[in-house]
Tab-separated table of C-alpha atoms in Angstrom:
chain	number	residue	atom	x	y	z
A	23	MET	CA	-19.342	-13.191	-57.109
A	24	ILE	CA	-18.016	-16.716	-56.616
A	25	ARG	CA	-14.767	-15.617	-58.257
A	26	TYR	CA	-14.235	-12.896	-55.630
A	27	ILE	CA	-15.008	-15.318	-52.808
A	28	ARG	CA	-12.419	-17.717	-54.191
A	29	ARG	CA	-9.813	-14.971	-54.381
A	30	ALA	CA	-10.559	-13.919	-50.802
A	31	ALA	CA	-10.341	-17.530	-49.635
A	32	ALA	CA	-7.014	-17.993	-51.458
A	33	PHE	CA	-5.676	-14.812	-49.888
A	34	CYS	CA	-6.790	-15.969	-46.422
A	35	LEU	CA	-5.139	-19.330	-47.060
A	36	LEU	CA	-1.937	-17.542	-48.055
A	37	LEU	CA	-2.043	-15.524	-44.860
A	38	LEU	CA	-2.576	-18.707	-42.842
A	39	VAL	CA	0.383	-20.411	-44.524
A	40	ALA	CA	2.541	-17.334	-43.870
A	41	LEU	CA	1.473	-17.381	-40.224
A	42	LEU	CA	2.356	-21.074	-39.890
A	43	VAL	CA	5.724	-20.567	-41.582
A	44	ASN	CA	6.534	-17.665	-39.297
A	45	ALA	CA	5.476	-19.654	-36.232
A	46	ALA	CA	7.694	-22.531	-37.324
A	47	ARG	CA	10.591	-20.136	-37.937
A	48	VAL	CA	10.235	-18.657	-34.464
A	49	GLN	CA	9.921	-22.031	-32.754
A	50	LEU	CA	12.707	-23.773	-34.667
A	51	PHE	CA	15.262	-21.079	-35.362
A	52	GLU	CA	14.696	-18.265	-32.868
A	53	ALA	CA	13.618	-20.200	-29.777
A	54	ASP	CA	17.033	-20.178	-28.121
A	55	GLU	CA	17.526	-16.467	-28.802
A	56	LEU	CA	14.110	-15.608	-27.402
A	57	ASP	CA	14.666	-17.852	-24.377
A	58	ALA	CA	17.881	-15.993	-23.635
A	59	ASN	CA	16.382	-12.542	-24.141
A	60	PRO	CA	16.634	-10.561	-20.861
A	61	ALA	CA	13.103	-9.272	-21.425
A	62	ASN	CA	11.721	-12.828	-21.310
A	63	ARG	CA	10.877	-13.502	-17.662
A	64	ARG	CA	9.415	-16.968	-18.191
A	65	ASN	CA	12.744	-18.705	-17.528
A	66	THR	CA	13.351	-16.628	-14.409
A	67	ILE	CA	9.864	-17.334	-13.093
A	68	ALA	CA	10.275	-21.051	-13.825
A	69	ARG	CA	13.718	-21.064	-12.198
A	70	TYR	CA	12.347	-19.845	-8.880
A	71	ASP	CA	9.021	-21.690	-8.861
A	72	GLN	CA	10.425	-24.540	-6.753
A	73	PRO	CA	12.889	-24.792	-3.844
A	74	ARG	CA	16.541	-24.949	-4.815
A	75	GLY	CA	18.524	-28.068	-3.855
A	76	ASN	CA	20.831	-27.821	-0.856
A	77	ILE	CA	24.573	-27.669	-0.282
A	78	LEU	CA	25.598	-29.953	2.576
A	79	VAL	CA	28.521	-30.028	4.995
A	80	GLY	CA	28.648	-33.547	6.337
A	81	ASP	CA	24.996	-34.553	6.611
A	82	ARG	CA	23.723	-31.041	7.437
A	83	PRO	CA	22.432	-28.551	4.865
A	84	VAL	CA	24.026	-25.122	5.096
A	85	THR	CA	21.526	-23.690	2.618
A	86	GLY	CA	17.736	-23.639	2.351
A	87	SER	CA	14.828	-21.970	0.555
A	88	LYS	CA	11.924	-19.872	1.746
A	89	GLU	CA	8.631	-18.935	0.099
A	90	THR	CA	8.346	-15.285	-0.852
A	91	GLY	CA	4.640	-15.061	-1.802
A	92	GLU	CA	5.751	-13.180	-4.921
A	93	LEU	CA	6.148	-13.953	-8.620
A	94	LEU	CA	9.586	-15.428	-7.934
A	95	SER	CA	8.259	-17.974	-5.489
A	96	PHE	CA	11.363	-19.232	-3.655
A	97	GLU	CA	14.413	-17.395	-2.346
A	98	ARG	CA	17.756	-18.805	-1.147
A	99	THR	CA	18.615	-18.899	2.564
A	100	TYR	CA	21.951	-19.671	4.243
A	101	LEU	CA	22.824	-21.202	7.606
A	102	HIS	CA	25.995	-19.653	9.070
A	103	GLY	CA	26.316	-17.654	5.851
A	104	PRO	CA	29.644	-15.845	6.516
A	105	LEU	CA	31.300	-19.078	7.671
A	106	TYR	CA	30.488	-20.992	4.494
A	107	ALA	CA	30.319	-18.150	1.939
A	108	PRO	CA	33.750	-19.070	0.436
A	109	VAL	CA	32.338	-22.553	-0.209
A	110	THR	CA	28.743	-21.937	-1.261
A	111	GLY	CA	28.979	-18.539	-2.940
A	112	TYR	CA	25.605	-16.875	-3.429
A	113	ALA	CA	22.459	-17.572	-5.478
A	114	SER	CA	20.801	-14.230	-6.099
A	115	GLN	CA	17.611	-13.462	-8.014
A	116	THR	CA	19.263	-10.148	-8.890
A	117	TYR	CA	22.964	-10.882	-9.366
A	118	GLY	CA	23.158	-14.535	-10.420
A	119	THR	CA	25.340	-17.221	-8.861
A	120	THR	CA	28.939	-17.819	-7.770
A	121	LEU	CA	31.179	-20.673	-6.560
A	122	ILE	CA	29.307	-23.964	-5.912
A	123	GLU	CA	25.967	-22.238	-6.454
A	124	ASN	CA	27.247	-21.483	-9.957
A	125	ALA	CA	29.357	-24.547	-10.760
A	126	GLU	CA	26.588	-26.966	-9.699
A	127	ASP	CA	23.656	-24.757	-10.715
A	128	ALA	CA	22.122	-27.391	-13.014
A	129	VAL	CA	21.973	-29.869	-10.131
A	130	LEU	CA	20.673	-27.382	-7.583
A	131	SER	CA	18.025	-25.984	-9.932
A	132	GLY	CA	16.855	-29.460	-11.022
A	133	THR	CA	17.769	-29.224	-14.730
A	134	ASP	CA	20.735	-31.620	-14.693
A	135	SER	CA	20.005	-34.810	-16.661
A	136	LEU	CA	21.528	-36.840	-13.806
A	137	LEU	CA	18.385	-36.146	-11.783
A	138	ALA	CA	15.941	-37.287	-14.485
A	139	PRO	CA	14.188	-40.674	-14.169
A	140	LEU	CA	15.102	-41.609	-17.758
A	141	PRO	CA	17.830	-40.550	-20.207
A	142	PHE	CA	16.918	-37.385	-22.159
A	143	TRP	CA	13.737	-37.012	-20.064
A	144	ASN	CA	14.300	-33.330	-19.368
A	145	GLU	CA	15.133	-32.645	-23.013
A	146	PHE	CA	11.887	-34.219	-24.255
A	147	THR	CA	9.620	-32.780	-21.573
A	148	ARG	CA	11.445	-29.419	-21.336
A	149	GLY	CA	10.844	-29.772	-17.600
A	150	ARG	CA	12.907	-30.019	-14.464
A	151	GLN	CA	13.192	-32.304	-11.473
A	152	PRO	CA	13.223	-31.288	-7.804
A	153	GLY	CA	16.581	-29.665	-7.063
A	154	GLY	CA	19.387	-32.085	-6.266
A	155	ASN	CA	21.840	-31.780	-3.380
A	156	VAL	CA	25.585	-31.145	-3.415
A	157	VAL	CA	27.490	-32.825	-0.579
A	158	THR	CA	30.811	-31.091	0.032
A	159	THR	CA	34.075	-32.448	1.430
A	160	ILE	CA	34.211	-29.701	4.083
A	161	ARG	CA	34.518	-30.693	7.750
A	162	ALA	CA	32.461	-28.393	9.955
A	163	SER	CA	34.876	-28.449	12.929
A	164	MET	CA	37.875	-27.571	10.750
A	165	GLN	CA	35.992	-24.794	8.950
A	166	GLN	CA	34.998	-23.302	12.295
A	167	ALA	CA	38.539	-23.581	13.687
A	168	ALA	CA	39.953	-21.739	10.680
A	169	TYR	CA	37.268	-19.057	10.798
A	170	ASP	CA	37.715	-18.486	14.541
A	171	GLY	CA	41.501	-18.434	14.156
A	172	LEU	CA	41.442	-15.637	11.607
A	173	SER	CA	39.093	-13.655	13.885
A	174	GLY	CA	37.933	-11.376	11.086
A	175	ARG	CA	41.451	-10.350	10.029
A	176	ARG	CA	42.078	-10.239	6.319
A	177	GLY	CA	43.368	-13.643	5.336
A	178	ALA	CA	42.507	-17.158	4.264
A	179	VAL	CA	42.915	-20.828	5.135
A	180	ALA	CA	42.875	-23.853	2.843
A	181	ALA	CA	43.123	-27.408	4.193
A	182	LEU	CA	43.388	-30.643	2.208
A	183	ASP	CA	43.365	-34.368	2.842
A	184	PRO	CA	46.733	-35.240	1.255
A	185	SER	CA	45.670	-38.808	0.467
A	186	THR	CA	42.522	-37.920	-1.464
A	187	GLY	CA	42.669	-34.241	-2.421
A	188	GLU	CA	39.455	-33.512	-0.520
A	189	ILE	CA	39.222	-29.874	0.576
A	190	LEU	CA	38.484	-30.037	4.289
A	191	ALA	CA	38.346	-26.303	5.046
A	192	LEU	CA	38.159	-23.211	2.841
A	193	VAL	CA	37.884	-19.923	4.722
A	194	SER	CA	38.265	-16.293	3.691
A	195	THR	CA	37.885	-13.330	6.027
A	196	PRO	CA	36.410	-10.842	6.433
A	197	SER	CA	33.369	-12.573	4.994
A	198	TYR	CA	29.755	-11.682	4.238
A	199	ASP	CA	26.266	-13.167	4.510
A	200	PRO	CA	25.172	-14.321	1.018
A	201	GLU	CA	21.523	-14.282	2.129
A	202	ARG	CA	21.614	-10.486	1.950
A	203	LEU	CA	21.895	-10.855	-1.837
A	204	SER	CA	19.310	-13.599	-2.355
A	205	GLY	CA	16.201	-11.657	-3.326
A	206	THR	CA	15.256	-8.502	-5.183
A	207	GLY	CA	14.538	-4.903	-4.229
A	208	SER	CA	16.369	-1.964	-2.707
A	209	ALA	CA	17.691	-3.880	0.303
A	210	VAL	CA	19.537	-6.249	-2.009
A	211	THR	CA	20.941	-3.521	-4.257
A	212	ASP	CA	22.041	-1.521	-1.216
A	213	ALA	CA	23.771	-4.592	0.255
A	214	TRP	CA	25.486	-5.260	-3.080
A	215	ALA	CA	26.740	-1.689	-3.323
A	216	GLY	CA	27.983	-1.704	0.259
A	217	LEU	CA	29.819	-5.005	-0.059
A	218	ASN	CA	31.516	-3.977	-3.291
A	219	ALA	CA	32.527	-0.596	-1.881
A	220	ALA	CA	34.032	-2.015	1.334
A	221	ARG	CA	37.816	-1.575	1.496
A	222	SER	CA	38.175	-4.985	3.156
A	223	MET	CA	36.629	-6.663	0.060
A	224	PRO	CA	34.496	-9.207	1.964
A	225	MET	CA	33.220	-10.856	-1.222
A	226	LEU	CA	36.752	-11.646	-2.430
A	227	ASN	CA	37.426	-15.349	-1.940
A	228	ARG	CA	41.004	-15.012	-0.765
A	229	ALA	CA	41.480	-18.786	-0.460
A	230	ILE	CA	41.129	-19.514	-4.186
A	231	ARG	CA	40.746	-16.208	-6.044
A	232	GLN	CA	43.518	-14.057	-4.523
A	233	THR	CA	47.230	-14.600	-5.118
A	234	TYR	CA	49.995	-13.417	-2.808
A	235	PRO	CA	53.797	-13.562	-2.864
A	236	PRO	CA	54.338	-16.822	-0.945
A	237	GLY	CA	57.623	-15.735	0.579
A	238	SER	CA	59.662	-18.393	2.333
A	239	THR	CA	56.965	-21.060	2.089
A	240	PHE	CA	58.017	-21.349	-1.573
A	241	LYS	CA	61.426	-22.571	-0.402
A	242	ILE	CA	59.877	-26.037	-0.136
A	243	VAL	CA	59.391	-25.998	-3.920
A	244	THR	CA	62.984	-24.830	-4.431
A	245	ALA	CA	64.268	-27.527	-2.090
A	246	ALA	CA	62.325	-30.195	-4.007
A	247	ALA	CA	63.855	-28.987	-7.278
A	248	ALA	CA	67.382	-28.904	-5.817
A	249	LEU	CA	67.073	-32.476	-4.542
A	250	ASP	CA	65.451	-33.922	-7.655
A	251	GLU	CA	67.964	-32.165	-9.949
A	252	ARG	CA	70.820	-33.504	-7.774
A	253	VAL	CA	72.075	-29.992	-7.101
A	254	VAL	CA	71.967	-31.114	-3.469
A	255	THR	CA	72.831	-34.733	-2.689
A	256	ASP	CA	73.277	-34.418	1.072
A	257	VAL	CA	70.803	-32.198	2.910
A	258	ASP	CA	73.148	-31.916	5.896
A	259	ALA	CA	76.239	-30.922	3.913
A	260	ALA	CA	77.427	-27.306	3.810
A	261	THR	CA	76.604	-25.288	0.716
A	262	ASP	CA	78.968	-22.821	-0.913
A	263	THR	CA	76.790	-19.784	-0.183
A	264	PRO	CA	78.123	-16.488	1.144
A	265	SER	CA	76.028	-14.289	3.424
A	266	PRO	CA	75.030	-11.767	2.256
A	267	TYR	CA	74.648	-13.132	-1.270
A	268	VAL	CA	75.177	-10.919	-4.321
A	269	LEU	CA	72.387	-11.445	-6.845
A	270	PRO	CA	73.893	-12.723	-10.142
A	271	GLY	CA	74.744	-10.011	-12.648
A	272	THR	CA	74.116	-7.208	-10.135
A	273	ARG	CA	75.698	-5.426	-7.192
A	274	THR	CA	72.595	-5.985	-5.078
A	275	THR	CA	73.075	-8.072	-1.971
A	276	LEU	CA	70.414	-10.378	-0.544
A	277	PRO	CA	70.539	-10.413	3.268
A	278	ASN	CA	69.227	-12.912	5.798
A	279	GLU	CA	67.058	-12.222	8.791
A	280	ALA	CA	68.239	-15.503	10.320
A	281	ARG	CA	71.707	-16.103	11.723
A	282	GLY	CA	74.159	-18.833	10.751
A	283	CYS	CA	73.244	-18.890	7.058
A	284	GLU	CA	76.725	-18.628	5.562
A	285	ASP	CA	77.452	-21.940	3.819
A	286	ALA	CA	74.455	-23.424	5.664
A	287	SER	CA	73.195	-26.855	4.683
A	288	LEU	CA	69.832	-27.257	2.956
A	289	ALA	CA	68.348	-28.711	6.140
A	290	ASP	CA	69.493	-25.733	8.216
A	291	ALA	CA	68.415	-23.277	5.504
A	292	ILE	CA	64.876	-24.647	5.650
A	293	ARG	CA	64.855	-24.845	9.452
A	294	VAL	CA	65.843	-21.214	10.067
A	295	SER	CA	64.727	-19.912	6.637
A	296	CYS	CA	67.929	-18.675	4.952
A	297	ASN	CA	67.209	-16.499	1.941
A	298	THR	CA	70.763	-16.658	0.613
A	299	VAL	CA	71.055	-20.445	0.451
A	300	MET	CA	67.684	-20.959	-1.204
A	301	ALA	CA	68.173	-18.147	-3.729
A	302	HIS	CA	71.593	-19.589	-4.635
A	303	LEU	CA	70.165	-23.110	-5.008
A	304	GLY	CA	67.379	-21.823	-7.282
A	305	VAL	CA	69.989	-20.324	-9.605
A	306	GLU	CA	71.997	-23.562	-9.498
A	307	VAL	CA	68.909	-25.575	-10.465
A	308	GLY	CA	68.327	-23.187	-13.360
A	309	LEU	CA	65.233	-21.655	-14.882
A	310	GLU	CA	64.094	-24.782	-16.740
A	311	GLY	CA	64.312	-27.012	-13.680
A	312	MET	CA	62.612	-24.509	-11.396
A	313	VAL	CA	59.759	-23.922	-13.861
A	314	GLU	CA	59.240	-27.654	-14.352
A	315	THR	CA	59.055	-28.328	-10.612
A	316	ALA	CA	56.824	-25.333	-9.874
A	317	GLU	CA	54.384	-26.328	-12.614
A	318	LYS	CA	54.197	-29.896	-11.314
A	319	PHE	CA	53.062	-28.431	-7.995
A	320	GLY	CA	50.310	-26.500	-9.814
A	321	PHE	CA	51.850	-23.121	-10.627
A	322	ASN	CA	50.915	-21.594	-14.012
A	323	ASP	CA	47.808	-23.783	-14.250
A	324	ALA	CA	44.959	-21.510	-15.364
A	325	GLY	CA	42.513	-24.404	-15.705
A	326	LEU	CA	42.325	-25.717	-12.136
A	327	ARG	CA	38.709	-26.099	-10.958
A	328	ILE	CA	37.406	-27.452	-7.649
A	329	PRO	CA	34.701	-27.215	-9.317
A	330	SER	CA	34.805	-23.383	-9.171
A	331	GLY	CA	37.683	-21.800	-11.036
A	332	VAL	CA	40.891	-21.132	-9.093
A	333	ALA	CA	43.123	-18.130	-9.802
A	334	ARG	CA	46.369	-18.968	-11.590
A	335	SER	CA	49.392	-19.077	-9.298
A	336	ASN	CA	52.436	-17.685	-11.078
A	337	PHE	CA	56.059	-18.646	-11.542
A	338	ASP	CA	57.642	-16.739	-14.418
A	339	THR	CA	59.007	-18.771	-17.329
A	340	ASP	CA	61.391	-16.094	-18.651
A	341	MET	CA	63.757	-14.521	-16.110
A	342	SER	CA	67.323	-13.397	-15.637
A	343	ASP	CA	69.362	-15.148	-12.935
A	344	ASP	CA	68.906	-12.355	-10.399
A	345	GLN	CA	65.133	-12.522	-10.919
A	346	LEU	CA	65.258	-16.314	-10.642
A	347	ALA	CA	67.107	-15.992	-7.331
A	348	LEU	CA	64.348	-13.790	-5.901
A	349	SER	CA	61.606	-15.986	-7.382
A	350	SER	CA	63.158	-19.029	-5.709
A	351	ILE	CA	62.459	-17.507	-2.282
A	352	GLY	CA	58.870	-16.624	-3.179
A	353	GLN	CA	59.447	-13.008	-4.186
A	354	PHE	CA	59.746	-11.066	-7.488
A	355	ASN	CA	56.712	-12.106	-9.619
A	356	THR	CA	56.032	-15.393	-7.826
A	357	THR	CA	52.459	-15.479	-6.499
A	358	ALA	CA	50.225	-18.203	-5.092
A	359	THR	CA	46.746	-18.783	-3.760
A	360	PRO	CA	46.439	-20.312	-0.285
A	361	LEU	CA	44.992	-23.411	-1.978
A	362	GLN	CA	48.142	-23.668	-4.115
A	363	MET	CA	50.402	-23.589	-1.065
A	364	ALA	CA	48.206	-26.198	0.647
A	365	MET	CA	48.860	-28.334	-2.441
A	366	VAL	CA	52.612	-27.908	-1.893
A	367	ALA	CA	52.355	-29.109	1.711
A	368	SER	CA	50.010	-31.906	0.646
A	369	ALA	CA	52.447	-33.277	-1.945
A	370	VAL	CA	55.245	-33.437	0.630
A	371	ALA	CA	53.010	-35.128	3.218
A	372	ASN	CA	51.726	-37.684	0.698
A	373	GLY	CA	55.141	-38.951	-0.343
A	374	GLY	CA	55.412	-36.843	-3.494
A	375	ASP	CA	52.002	-37.713	-4.961
A	376	LEU	CA	49.829	-34.615	-5.340
A	377	ARG	CA	46.107	-35.430	-5.460
A	378	ARG	CA	43.781	-33.166	-7.430
A	379	PRO	CA	41.924	-30.885	-4.981
A	380	HIS	CA	38.130	-31.090	-5.038
A	381	LEU	CA	35.326	-29.596	-2.974
A	382	VAL	CA	32.367	-31.810	-3.954
A	383	ASP	CA	32.079	-35.324	-2.536
A	384	ARG	CA	28.873	-36.450	-4.268
A	385	ILE	CA	25.657	-35.351	-5.944
A	386	THR	CA	22.296	-36.708	-4.747
A	387	THR	CA	18.653	-36.414	-5.708
A	388	ASP	CA	16.324	-34.573	-3.350
A	389	ASP	CA	15.576	-38.003	-1.823
A	390	GLY	CA	19.245	-38.550	-1.022
A	391	ASP	CA	20.056	-41.119	-3.725
A	392	THR	CA	23.623	-40.686	-5.008
A	393	VAL	CA	23.782	-40.030	-8.747
A	394	ARG	CA	27.430	-38.946	-8.973
A	395	GLN	CA	30.374	-39.758	-6.716
A	396	GLU	CA	33.616	-37.809	-7.041
A	397	ARG	CA	36.784	-39.889	-7.122
A	398	SER	CA	40.285	-39.122	-5.948
A	399	GLU	CA	42.608	-38.405	-8.877
A	400	SER	CA	46.332	-37.815	-9.124
A	401	TYR	CA	47.203	-34.280	-10.216
A	402	GLU	CA	50.962	-34.713	-10.630
A	403	ARG	CA	54.036	-36.204	-9.008
A	404	PRO	CA	56.124	-33.081	-8.395
A	405	MET	CA	59.010	-34.891	-6.676
A	406	ASN	CA	60.517	-38.307	-6.120
A	407	PRO	CA	59.297	-40.229	-3.065
A	408	ALA	CA	62.797	-40.090	-1.568
A	409	THR	CA	62.797	-36.312	-1.933
A	410	ALA	CA	59.425	-36.127	-0.198
A	411	VAL	CA	60.788	-38.131	2.739
A	412	GLN	CA	63.723	-35.728	3.094
A	413	LEU	CA	61.420	-32.710	2.924
A	414	GLN	CA	59.142	-34.263	5.542
A	415	ARG	CA	62.097	-34.522	7.898
A	416	MET	CA	63.150	-30.929	7.233
A	417	MET	CA	59.628	-29.596	7.756
A	418	VAL	CA	59.373	-31.501	11.046
A	419	ASP	CA	62.637	-29.853	12.122
A	420	VAL	CA	61.094	-26.439	11.372
A	421	VAL	CA	58.371	-27.157	13.939
A	422	GLU	CA	60.466	-28.997	16.499
A	423	ASP	CA	63.581	-26.819	16.416
A	424	GLY	CA	62.991	-23.895	14.057
A	425	THR	CA	60.735	-21.007	13.133
A	426	GLY	CA	57.469	-22.977	13.262
A	427	SER	CA	57.367	-24.012	16.922
A	428	ASN	CA	53.930	-22.416	17.409
A	429	ALA	CA	52.433	-25.217	15.295
A	430	ALA	CA	53.664	-28.066	17.498
A	431	ILE	CA	51.066	-30.549	18.810
A	432	ASP	CA	51.994	-32.942	21.627
A	433	GLY	CA	52.387	-36.506	20.459
A	434	VAL	CA	51.734	-35.666	16.801
A	435	THR	CA	54.160	-35.478	13.888
A	436	VAL	CA	53.848	-31.974	12.473
A	437	GLY	CA	55.819	-30.524	9.585
A	438	GLY	CA	55.720	-26.854	8.651
A	439	LYS	CA	57.298	-23.882	6.933
A	440	THR	CA	56.943	-20.231	7.845
A	441	GLY	CA	56.944	-17.349	5.410
A	442	THR	CA	56.947	-13.567	5.665
A	443	ALA	CA	56.287	-12.154	2.217
A	444	GLN	CA	57.331	-8.621	1.362
A	445	HIS	CA	55.219	-6.607	-1.050
A	446	GLY	CA	54.432	-3.066	-2.174
A	447	VAL	CA	56.710	-0.448	-3.711
A	448	ASP	CA	60.227	-1.005	-2.319
A	449	ASN	CA	58.666	-3.578	0.021
A	450	SER	CA	56.944	-0.771	1.886
A	451	GLY	CA	53.723	-2.708	2.451
A	452	LEU	CA	53.149	-4.665	5.633
A	453	PRO	CA	54.390	-8.238	5.046
A	454	TYR	CA	51.982	-11.132	4.646
A	455	ALA	CA	52.314	-13.870	7.248
A	456	TRP	CA	52.313	-17.392	5.781
A	457	PHE	CA	52.419	-20.854	7.257
A	458	ILE	CA	52.084	-24.190	5.478
A	459	SER	CA	51.997	-27.452	7.382
A	460	TRP	CA	50.832	-31.036	7.643
A	461	ALA	CA	50.063	-33.349	10.550
A	462	GLN	CA	50.040	-37.108	11.053
A	463	ALA	CA	48.783	-38.943	14.122
A	464	PRO	CA	51.230	-41.435	15.670
A	465	ASP	CA	48.866	-44.377	15.166
A	466	SER	CA	48.091	-43.547	11.524
A	467	GLY	CA	49.805	-44.664	8.356
A	468	ARG	CA	48.869	-41.545	6.421
A	469	PRO	CA	48.785	-37.788	7.031
A	470	ALA	CA	45.535	-36.353	8.348
A	471	VAL	CA	45.686	-32.906	6.804
A	472	ALA	CA	47.763	-30.312	4.958
A	473	VAL	CA	47.099	-26.648	5.695
A	474	ALA	CA	48.035	-23.256	4.290
A	475	VAL	CA	47.337	-20.009	6.144
A	476	VAL	CA	47.937	-16.443	5.018
A	477	VAL	CA	47.237	-13.396	7.171
A	478	GLU	CA	47.165	-9.826	5.842
A	479	ASP	CA	47.294	-8.043	9.167
A	480	ALA	CA	47.372	-4.322	8.433
A	481	ALA	CA	46.786	-3.518	12.105
A	482	ALA	CA	49.891	-5.333	13.352
A	483	GLU	CA	53.292	-3.872	14.028
A	484	ARG	CA	55.668	-4.709	11.196
A	485	ASP	CA	58.099	-6.548	13.481
A	486	ASP	CA	55.273	-8.665	14.903
A	487	ILE	CA	54.204	-10.102	11.553
A	488	SER	CA	55.689	-13.538	10.968
A	489	GLY	CA	54.433	-16.836	9.734
A	490	GLY	CA	55.321	-18.467	13.036
A	491	GLY	CA	53.689	-15.806	15.161
A	492	SER	CA	50.545	-14.933	13.211
A	493	ALA	CA	49.692	-17.880	10.982
A	494	ALA	CA	51.091	-20.978	12.705
A	495	PRO	CA	48.620	-20.949	15.650
A	496	ILE	CA	45.730	-20.879	13.164
A	497	ALA	CA	47.200	-23.844	11.297
A	498	ARG	CA	47.646	-25.699	14.588
A	499	ALA	CA	43.973	-25.207	15.489
A	500	VAL	CA	42.883	-26.541	12.096
A	501	MET	CA	45.225	-29.548	12.375
A	502	GLU	CA	43.939	-30.320	15.875
A	503	ALA	CA	40.378	-30.300	14.560
A	504	ALA	CA	41.412	-32.643	11.727
A	505	LEU	CA	43.063	-35.056	14.163
A	506	GLU	CA	39.916	-35.086	16.305
A	507	GLU	CA	37.883	-36.024	13.229
């Protein structure tokens, strides 16, 4: 009898050992997989069991949290949601996170080790701290001026501080209210379906995620290349450029909408926006020189983050001369985000030094203590300082005596460049209206702001669409708000 009891005890012991081994296997080797399993709701419940940290503009939160009284205890709220949606993105219990809500999710949800009282505290305790705050570089008055200027039309505005790279305004319209996506249930799924089905694509962040042909605004890049490569040594000297200009290797002629472009100087070509001169100069610079200059401005960079990812602006690296000519005036396959073209204006305004754009100023605990401060960094030097000075003068001439007069501000030095970008099959689509600019107060030693505006105005008459007519007044309003700051 004792023998059978011993056998039963040994068998029970074996079962216990097997249970312990299996428990250890699950905890040590399968824990991460089980944590990530969509059927495991513990992480989701824990994620929403405390208020999320806030995103701030200046010293004011533009986000919040509210109690739901449900299993997922707290839900995201937004103040002036459509105005700041291109900055904040959304934090949805159903659809996840985007933009700053995504890029700084660890801070906002309280899991970032920066918020812990001691190093590795969160790792040891497997806990979280109260959500931290993300203070942005956005200026409320400039954001509002850009949003009001677009008036719901399809388009975008990006504004930078040329001296630091701080993003001062980032607007995309039409916009949406991210609070509609915050929770769960049929209202949220219906809102999601409606927003995604809308032809105006309100959830598309046109300022950083949409690329457009930049049209004549790209001529600033071509001018920088021509000056740095010594293709042009005197900006006021006549160039050997016929009008119309026959694209190299073809019988296709490139016309001008402006008058007086035959043999025009570089300064005049920028002032009145001569296609022929700038296309010819791009070919004279050559593919290698144009690619090098464009990439120093930020084109072809697929890794730019602000901290959200920015769509890659494109300048082809393998082209025939006729394609290069068109690319040099912002057509063919050349495309750019509004942020990219703000970077172009910023580099000119800042004497040739392009600062890396960034949207986050600092990270704080929920008590307001700073735990991370962003610093200004150089992105590239796309042109010589002397070239930047010459381009500044030419861009000022565009505003004072050229196509950009609608951007002029009394008593302020303003430089600009208009652009009307053709697109669609055989250029049948309504052109995009572009304007890039910068402004400097008379009593200041540095520029206040650099701005890029693009307007996709499908409701406008084709002849009415121009960078000077549609986009320049918006840029002026944003620059005036920056100067008031």
